[in-house]
Coordinates of C-alpha atoms in Angstrom, one line a residue:
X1 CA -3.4 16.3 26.8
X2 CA -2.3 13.3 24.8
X3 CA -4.5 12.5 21.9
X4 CA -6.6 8.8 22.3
X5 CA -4.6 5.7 20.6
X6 CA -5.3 2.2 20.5
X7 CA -2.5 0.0 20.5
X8 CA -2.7 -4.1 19.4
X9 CA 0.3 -6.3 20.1
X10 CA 0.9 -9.4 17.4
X11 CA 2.9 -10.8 20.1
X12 CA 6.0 -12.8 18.1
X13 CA 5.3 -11.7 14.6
X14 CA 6.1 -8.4 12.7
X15 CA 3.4 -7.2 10.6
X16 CA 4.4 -6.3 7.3
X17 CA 0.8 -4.3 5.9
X18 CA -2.7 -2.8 8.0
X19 CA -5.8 -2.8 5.9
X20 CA -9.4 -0.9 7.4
X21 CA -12.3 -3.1 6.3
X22 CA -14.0 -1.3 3.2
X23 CA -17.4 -2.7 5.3
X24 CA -17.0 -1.8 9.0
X25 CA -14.9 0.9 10.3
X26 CA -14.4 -1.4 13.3
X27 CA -12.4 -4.2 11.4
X28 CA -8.8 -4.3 10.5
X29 CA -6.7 -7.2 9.5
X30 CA -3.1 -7.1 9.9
X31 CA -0.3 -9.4 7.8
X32 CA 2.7 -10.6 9.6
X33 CA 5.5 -12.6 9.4
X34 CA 7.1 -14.6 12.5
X35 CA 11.5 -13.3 12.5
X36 CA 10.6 -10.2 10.7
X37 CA 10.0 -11.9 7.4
X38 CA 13.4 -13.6 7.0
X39 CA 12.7 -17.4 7.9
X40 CA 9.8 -18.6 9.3
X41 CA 5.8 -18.8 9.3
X42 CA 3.4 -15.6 9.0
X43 CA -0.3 -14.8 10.4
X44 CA -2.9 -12.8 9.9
X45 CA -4.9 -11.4 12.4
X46 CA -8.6 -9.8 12.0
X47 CA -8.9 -7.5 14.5
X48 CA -11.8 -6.0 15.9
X49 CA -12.6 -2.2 17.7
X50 CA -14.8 -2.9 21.1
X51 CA -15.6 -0.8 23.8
X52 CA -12.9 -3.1 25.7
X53 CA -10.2 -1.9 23.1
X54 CA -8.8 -3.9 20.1
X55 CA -9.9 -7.7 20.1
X56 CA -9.0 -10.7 17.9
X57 CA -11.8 -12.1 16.1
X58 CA -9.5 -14.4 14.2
X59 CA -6.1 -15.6 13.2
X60 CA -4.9 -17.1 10.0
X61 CA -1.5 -19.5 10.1
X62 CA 0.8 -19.3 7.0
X63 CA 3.7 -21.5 5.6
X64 CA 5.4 -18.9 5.1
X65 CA 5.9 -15.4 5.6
X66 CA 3.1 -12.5 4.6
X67 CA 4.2 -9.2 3.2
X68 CA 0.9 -7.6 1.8
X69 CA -3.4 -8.3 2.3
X70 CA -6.4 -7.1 0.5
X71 CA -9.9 -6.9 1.8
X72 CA -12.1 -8.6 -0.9
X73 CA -14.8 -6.2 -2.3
X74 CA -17.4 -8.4 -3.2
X75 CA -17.3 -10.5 0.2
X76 CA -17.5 -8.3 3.7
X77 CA -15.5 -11.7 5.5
X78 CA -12.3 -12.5 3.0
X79 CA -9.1 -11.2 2.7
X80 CA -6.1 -12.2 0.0
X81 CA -2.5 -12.0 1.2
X82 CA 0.5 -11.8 -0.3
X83 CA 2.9 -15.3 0.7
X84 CA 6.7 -15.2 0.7
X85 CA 6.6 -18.6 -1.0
X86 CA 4.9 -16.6 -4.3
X87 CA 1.6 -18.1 -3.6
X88 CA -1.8 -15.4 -2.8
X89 CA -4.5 -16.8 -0.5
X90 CA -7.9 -16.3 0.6
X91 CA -9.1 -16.5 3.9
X92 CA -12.7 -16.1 5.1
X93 CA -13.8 -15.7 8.4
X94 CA -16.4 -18.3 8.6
X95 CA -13.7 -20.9 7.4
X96 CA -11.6 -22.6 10.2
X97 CA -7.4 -22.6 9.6
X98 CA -7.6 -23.0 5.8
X99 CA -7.5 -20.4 3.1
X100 CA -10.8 -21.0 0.7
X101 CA -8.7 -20.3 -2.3
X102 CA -5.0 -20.7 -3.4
X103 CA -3.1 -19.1 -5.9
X104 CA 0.4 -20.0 -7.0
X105 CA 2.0 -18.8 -10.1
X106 CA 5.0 -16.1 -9.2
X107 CA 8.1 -18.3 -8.9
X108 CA 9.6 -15.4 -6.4
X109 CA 8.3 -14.0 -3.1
X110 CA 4.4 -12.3 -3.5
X111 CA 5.2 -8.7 -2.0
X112 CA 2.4 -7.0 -3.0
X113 CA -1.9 -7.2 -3.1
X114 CA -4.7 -4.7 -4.5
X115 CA -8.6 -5.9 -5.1
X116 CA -10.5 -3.9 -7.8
X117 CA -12.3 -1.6 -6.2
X118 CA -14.0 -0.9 -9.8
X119 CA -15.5 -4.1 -11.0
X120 CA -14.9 -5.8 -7.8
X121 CA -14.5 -9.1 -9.3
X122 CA -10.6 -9.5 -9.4
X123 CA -7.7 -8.7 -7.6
X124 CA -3.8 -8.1 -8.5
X125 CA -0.2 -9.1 -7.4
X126 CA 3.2 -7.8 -7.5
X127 CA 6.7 -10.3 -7.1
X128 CA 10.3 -10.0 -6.8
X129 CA 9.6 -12.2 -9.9
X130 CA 8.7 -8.9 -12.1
X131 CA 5.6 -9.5 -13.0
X132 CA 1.9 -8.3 -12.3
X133 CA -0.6 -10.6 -12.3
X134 CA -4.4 -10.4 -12.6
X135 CA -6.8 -12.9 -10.7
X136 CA -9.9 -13.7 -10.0
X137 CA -11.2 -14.6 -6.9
X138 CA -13.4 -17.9 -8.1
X139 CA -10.1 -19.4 -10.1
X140 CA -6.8 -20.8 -9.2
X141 CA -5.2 -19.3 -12.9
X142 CA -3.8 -16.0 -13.5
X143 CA -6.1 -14.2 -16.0
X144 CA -3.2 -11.9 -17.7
X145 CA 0.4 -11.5 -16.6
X146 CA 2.0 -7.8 -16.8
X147 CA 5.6 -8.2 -17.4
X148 CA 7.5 -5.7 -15.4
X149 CA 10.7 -6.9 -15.6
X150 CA 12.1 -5.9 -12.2
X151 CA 11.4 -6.1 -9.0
X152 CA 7.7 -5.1 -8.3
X153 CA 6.9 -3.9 -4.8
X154 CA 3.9 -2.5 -5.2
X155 CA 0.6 -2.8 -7.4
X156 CA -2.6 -0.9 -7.9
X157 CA -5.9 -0.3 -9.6
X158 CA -7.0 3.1 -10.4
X159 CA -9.7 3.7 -7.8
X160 CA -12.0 5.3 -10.8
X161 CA -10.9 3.6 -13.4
X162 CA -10.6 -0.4 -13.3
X163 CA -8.7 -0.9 -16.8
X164 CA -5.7 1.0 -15.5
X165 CA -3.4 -0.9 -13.3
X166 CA -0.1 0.9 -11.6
X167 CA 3.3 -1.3 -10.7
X168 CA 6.0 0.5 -9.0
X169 CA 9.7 -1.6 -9.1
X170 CA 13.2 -1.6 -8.4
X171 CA 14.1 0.0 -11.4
X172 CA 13.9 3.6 -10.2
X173 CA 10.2 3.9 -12.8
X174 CA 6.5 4.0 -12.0
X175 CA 4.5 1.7 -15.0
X176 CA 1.0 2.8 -16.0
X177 CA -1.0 -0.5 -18.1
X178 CA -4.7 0.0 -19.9
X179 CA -6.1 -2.7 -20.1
X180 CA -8.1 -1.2 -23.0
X181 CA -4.8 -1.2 -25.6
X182 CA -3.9 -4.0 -27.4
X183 CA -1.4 -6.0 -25.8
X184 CA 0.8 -6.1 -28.8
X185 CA 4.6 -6.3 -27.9
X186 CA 4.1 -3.7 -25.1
X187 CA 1.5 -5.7 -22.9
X188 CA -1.1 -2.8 -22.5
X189 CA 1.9 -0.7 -21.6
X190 CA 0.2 2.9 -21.0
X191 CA 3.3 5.0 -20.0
X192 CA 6.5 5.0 -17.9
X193 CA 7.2 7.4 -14.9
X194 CA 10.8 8.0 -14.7
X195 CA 10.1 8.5 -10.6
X196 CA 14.1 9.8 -10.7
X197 CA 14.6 11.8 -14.0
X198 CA 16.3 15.1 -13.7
X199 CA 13.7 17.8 -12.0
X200 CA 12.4 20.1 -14.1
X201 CA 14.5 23.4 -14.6
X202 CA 11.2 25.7 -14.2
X203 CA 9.4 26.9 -11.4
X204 CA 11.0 28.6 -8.1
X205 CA 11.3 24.6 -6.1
X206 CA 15.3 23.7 -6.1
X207 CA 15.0 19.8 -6.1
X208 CA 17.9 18.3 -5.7
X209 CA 18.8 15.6 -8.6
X210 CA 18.4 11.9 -7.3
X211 CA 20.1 8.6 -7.9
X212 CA 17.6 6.3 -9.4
X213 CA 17.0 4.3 -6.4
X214 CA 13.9 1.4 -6.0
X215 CA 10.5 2.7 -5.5
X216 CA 9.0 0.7 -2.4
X217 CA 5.2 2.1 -2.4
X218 CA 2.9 4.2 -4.3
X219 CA -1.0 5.0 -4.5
X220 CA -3.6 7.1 -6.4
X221 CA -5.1 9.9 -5.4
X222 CA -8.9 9.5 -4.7
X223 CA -10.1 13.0 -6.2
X224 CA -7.4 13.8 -8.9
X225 CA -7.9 10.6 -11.1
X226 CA -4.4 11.4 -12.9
X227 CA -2.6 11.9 -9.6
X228 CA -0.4 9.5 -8.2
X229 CA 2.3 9.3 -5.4
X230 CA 5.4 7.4 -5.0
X231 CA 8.2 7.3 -2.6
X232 CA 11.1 4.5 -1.4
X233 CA 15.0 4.1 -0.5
X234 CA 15.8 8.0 -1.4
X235 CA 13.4 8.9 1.4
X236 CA 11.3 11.7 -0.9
X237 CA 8.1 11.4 -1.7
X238 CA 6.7 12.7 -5.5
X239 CA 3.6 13.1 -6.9
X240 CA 2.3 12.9 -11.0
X241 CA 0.2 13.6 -13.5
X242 CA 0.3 10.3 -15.6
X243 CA -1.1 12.6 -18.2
X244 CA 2.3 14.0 -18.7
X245 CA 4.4 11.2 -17.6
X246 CA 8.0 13.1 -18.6
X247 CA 7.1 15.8 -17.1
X248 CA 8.7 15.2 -13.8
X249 CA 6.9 15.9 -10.2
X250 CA 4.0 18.0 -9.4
X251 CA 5.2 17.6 -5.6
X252 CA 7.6 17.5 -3.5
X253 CA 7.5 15.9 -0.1
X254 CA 11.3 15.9 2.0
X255 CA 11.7 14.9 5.9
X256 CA 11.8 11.2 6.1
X257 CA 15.4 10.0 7.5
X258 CA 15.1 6.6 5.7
X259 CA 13.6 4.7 3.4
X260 CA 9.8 4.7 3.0
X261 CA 8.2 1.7 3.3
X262 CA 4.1 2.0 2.6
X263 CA 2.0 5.5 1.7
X264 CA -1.3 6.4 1.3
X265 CA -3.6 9.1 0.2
X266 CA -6.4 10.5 2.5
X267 CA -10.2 8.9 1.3
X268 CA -11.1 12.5 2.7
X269 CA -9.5 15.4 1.2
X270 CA -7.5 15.6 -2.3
X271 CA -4.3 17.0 -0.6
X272 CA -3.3 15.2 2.3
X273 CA -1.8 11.7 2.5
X274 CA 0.4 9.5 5.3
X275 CA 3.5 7.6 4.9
X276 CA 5.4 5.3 7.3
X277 CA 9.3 4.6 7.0
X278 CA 12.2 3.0 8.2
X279 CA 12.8 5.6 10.2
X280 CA 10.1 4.9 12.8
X281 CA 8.1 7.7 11.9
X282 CA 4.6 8.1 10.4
X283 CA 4.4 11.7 8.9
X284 CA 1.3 13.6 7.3
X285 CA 1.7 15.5 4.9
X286 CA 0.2 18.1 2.4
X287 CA 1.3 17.8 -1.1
X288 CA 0.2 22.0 -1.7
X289 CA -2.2 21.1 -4.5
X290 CA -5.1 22.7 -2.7
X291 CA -2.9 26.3 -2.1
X292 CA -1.2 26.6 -5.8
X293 CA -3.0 25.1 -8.3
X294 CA -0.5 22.5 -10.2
X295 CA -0.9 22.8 -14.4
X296 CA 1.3 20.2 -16.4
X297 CA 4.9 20.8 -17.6
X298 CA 4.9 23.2 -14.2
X299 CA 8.0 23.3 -11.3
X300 CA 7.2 21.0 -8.5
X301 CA 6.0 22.0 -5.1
X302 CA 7.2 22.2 -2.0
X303 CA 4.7 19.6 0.2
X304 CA 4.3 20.5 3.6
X305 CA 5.1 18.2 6.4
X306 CA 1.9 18.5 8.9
X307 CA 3.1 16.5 11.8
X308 CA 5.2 13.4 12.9
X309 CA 4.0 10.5 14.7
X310 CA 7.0 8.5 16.9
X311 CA 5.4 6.1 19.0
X312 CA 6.9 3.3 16.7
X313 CA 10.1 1.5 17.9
X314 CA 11.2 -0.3 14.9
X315 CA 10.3 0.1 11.2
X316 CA 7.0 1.2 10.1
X317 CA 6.0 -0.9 7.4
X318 CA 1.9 -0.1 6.9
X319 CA -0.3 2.6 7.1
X320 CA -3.9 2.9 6.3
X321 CA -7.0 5.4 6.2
X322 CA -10.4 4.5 7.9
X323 CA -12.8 5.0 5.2
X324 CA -15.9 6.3 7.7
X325 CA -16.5 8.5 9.9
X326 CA -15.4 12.8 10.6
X327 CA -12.0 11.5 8.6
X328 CA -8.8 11.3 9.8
X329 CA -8.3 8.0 11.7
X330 CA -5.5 5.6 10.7
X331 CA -3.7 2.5 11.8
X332 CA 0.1 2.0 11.6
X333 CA 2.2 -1.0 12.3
X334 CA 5.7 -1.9 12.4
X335 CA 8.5 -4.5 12.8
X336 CA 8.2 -3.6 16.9
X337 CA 4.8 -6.0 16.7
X338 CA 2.7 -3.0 17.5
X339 CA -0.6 -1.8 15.8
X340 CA -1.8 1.7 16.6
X341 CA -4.8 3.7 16.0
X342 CA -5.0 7.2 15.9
X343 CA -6.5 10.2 14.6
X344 CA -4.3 11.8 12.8
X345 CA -6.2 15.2 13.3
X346 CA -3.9 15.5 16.3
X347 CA -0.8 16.0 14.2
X348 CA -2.3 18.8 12.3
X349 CA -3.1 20.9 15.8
X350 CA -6.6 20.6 15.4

């Protein structure tokens, strides 16, 4: 028997990122862009779960393409997204057509958005400009600028610790900044991830050697604090220690046919995370922490591919984790306009 799913159409717009509300397990907002983010205007849509299925509550009209959103943590009914003109906006629900707040310093297109789920009281963004920028909610200036210096897809906070921020770019390298060092010349520059190095020689995984390649999305872990995960164009995706940052992957994870576009670790158990791709596919996987205990300076492990998920038609470009409930319910969504919920319990035969 086929497993329950939801499905939401954005009819003539291609969402670009799904986000669960960190308040209601009933609430998702979707970002899109009309022409699958080439030319053109962008949406979002708040969308609630009802007995009657998936229902707008509310739609947002953008100037210009949207490419990432963030739920704000300190307000249940706003939501920052990521503009292809460089700007970042706020919405709130009780606010009619207009964002509340504006924010426009990256002079290149806004691709990525994470709120601090520490201290609650600011939010980041990631550009094709190649910086990081830190904001606050209540002011239209940047508060610090991370210089990257390539292309930054993707930007997070540390989920434990709100002075570490994580930028992920073009330039084949994961970047680590404390916000607790001096800034001297290396602007809180912690440690550099070279996501492509040569594997390591020990342990009994053969990894084959990669190209550096751009990394399109990462995330930390939510119970190994040191732990994060990257993957992008060369289809694999890695996990590390940023303890040992040289030390090359603790994981391995291999069976995407293209590049992936957006991952994300499981709010519900330490060694099981979702990833969506250009492919079409959302897979689950199992990065083997949990079965062989993973010690710094180790060989990497094999991760294990728990299922596949194919009811996508065009690229998969978000995936998310419902914080509530028995665990294991996501939303996907893709360039085919579709937003699907599932539980992805039914990909690992249980």
């Amino acid at each position: 028997m086929a497993a329950p799913m939801l499905e939401f159409r954005t009819q003539g717009y291609n969402p670009y990122a799904v986000k669960y509300s960190p308040y209601y397990d009933s609430r998702i907002a979707v970002a899109t862009s009309a022409n699958f983010g080439i030319v053109g205007n962008g949406r979002v849509f708040v969308l609630g779960l009802t007995p009657q299925g998936i229902q707008v509550e509310k739609t947002f009209d953008t100037n210009d393409a949207l490419y990432d959103l963030a739920w704000s943590e300190i307000n249940e009914n706003q939501t920052v997204v990521a503009c292809g003109d460089g700007s970042l906006k706020l919405f709130d629900l009780g606010v009619n057509e207009f964002p509340v707040m504006n924010f426009h310093e990256h002079k290149r297109e806004a691709f990525s958005v994470c709120w601090n789920p520490g201290t609650k009281d600011t939010f980041i963004s990631s550009s094709w400009d190649g910086t990081v920028k830190i904001w606050s909610p209540t002011r239209t200036q940047s508060i610090l600028t991370l210089p990257v210096g390539n292309c930054t897809y993707s930007t997070s906070f540390c989920p434990s610790n709100p002075a570490l921020i994580s930028a992920a770019s073009s330039d084949s390298h994961l970047r680590i900044f404390d916000l607790r060092l001096p800034s001297g010349a290396r602007y809180h520059l912690a440690a550099t991830v070279p996501v492509h190095a040569p594997p390591s020689q020990q342990g009994s995984v053969a990894v084959p050697a990669s190209a550096p390649s751009e990394i399109l999305t990462h995330d930390w872990n939510k119970y190994r604090d040191t732990v994060v995960a990257t993957a992008g164009v060369d289809r694999v995706l890695r996990t590390f220690d940023i303890r040992n940052p040289s030390g090359g992957p603790l994981a391995v994870m291999q069976g995407h046919e293209y590049a992936v576009r957006r991952l994300a670790w499981s709010p519900h158990a330490s060694d099981v995370l979702i990833s969506g791709s250009y492919d079409m596919t959302v897979r689950l996987w199992n990065d083997g922490s949990s079965a062989a205990p993973q010690s710094l300076g180790g060989g990497p492990t094999m991760g294990a591919q728990l299922g596949v998920m194919n009811r996508h038609s065009e690229f998969v470009t978000g995936v998310d984790w419902c914080l509530f409930g028995a665990g294991g319910w996501v939303a996907s969504a893709g360039w085919d306009e579709k937003v699907l919920l599932w539980d992805a319990n039914m990909l690992m035969g249980r």
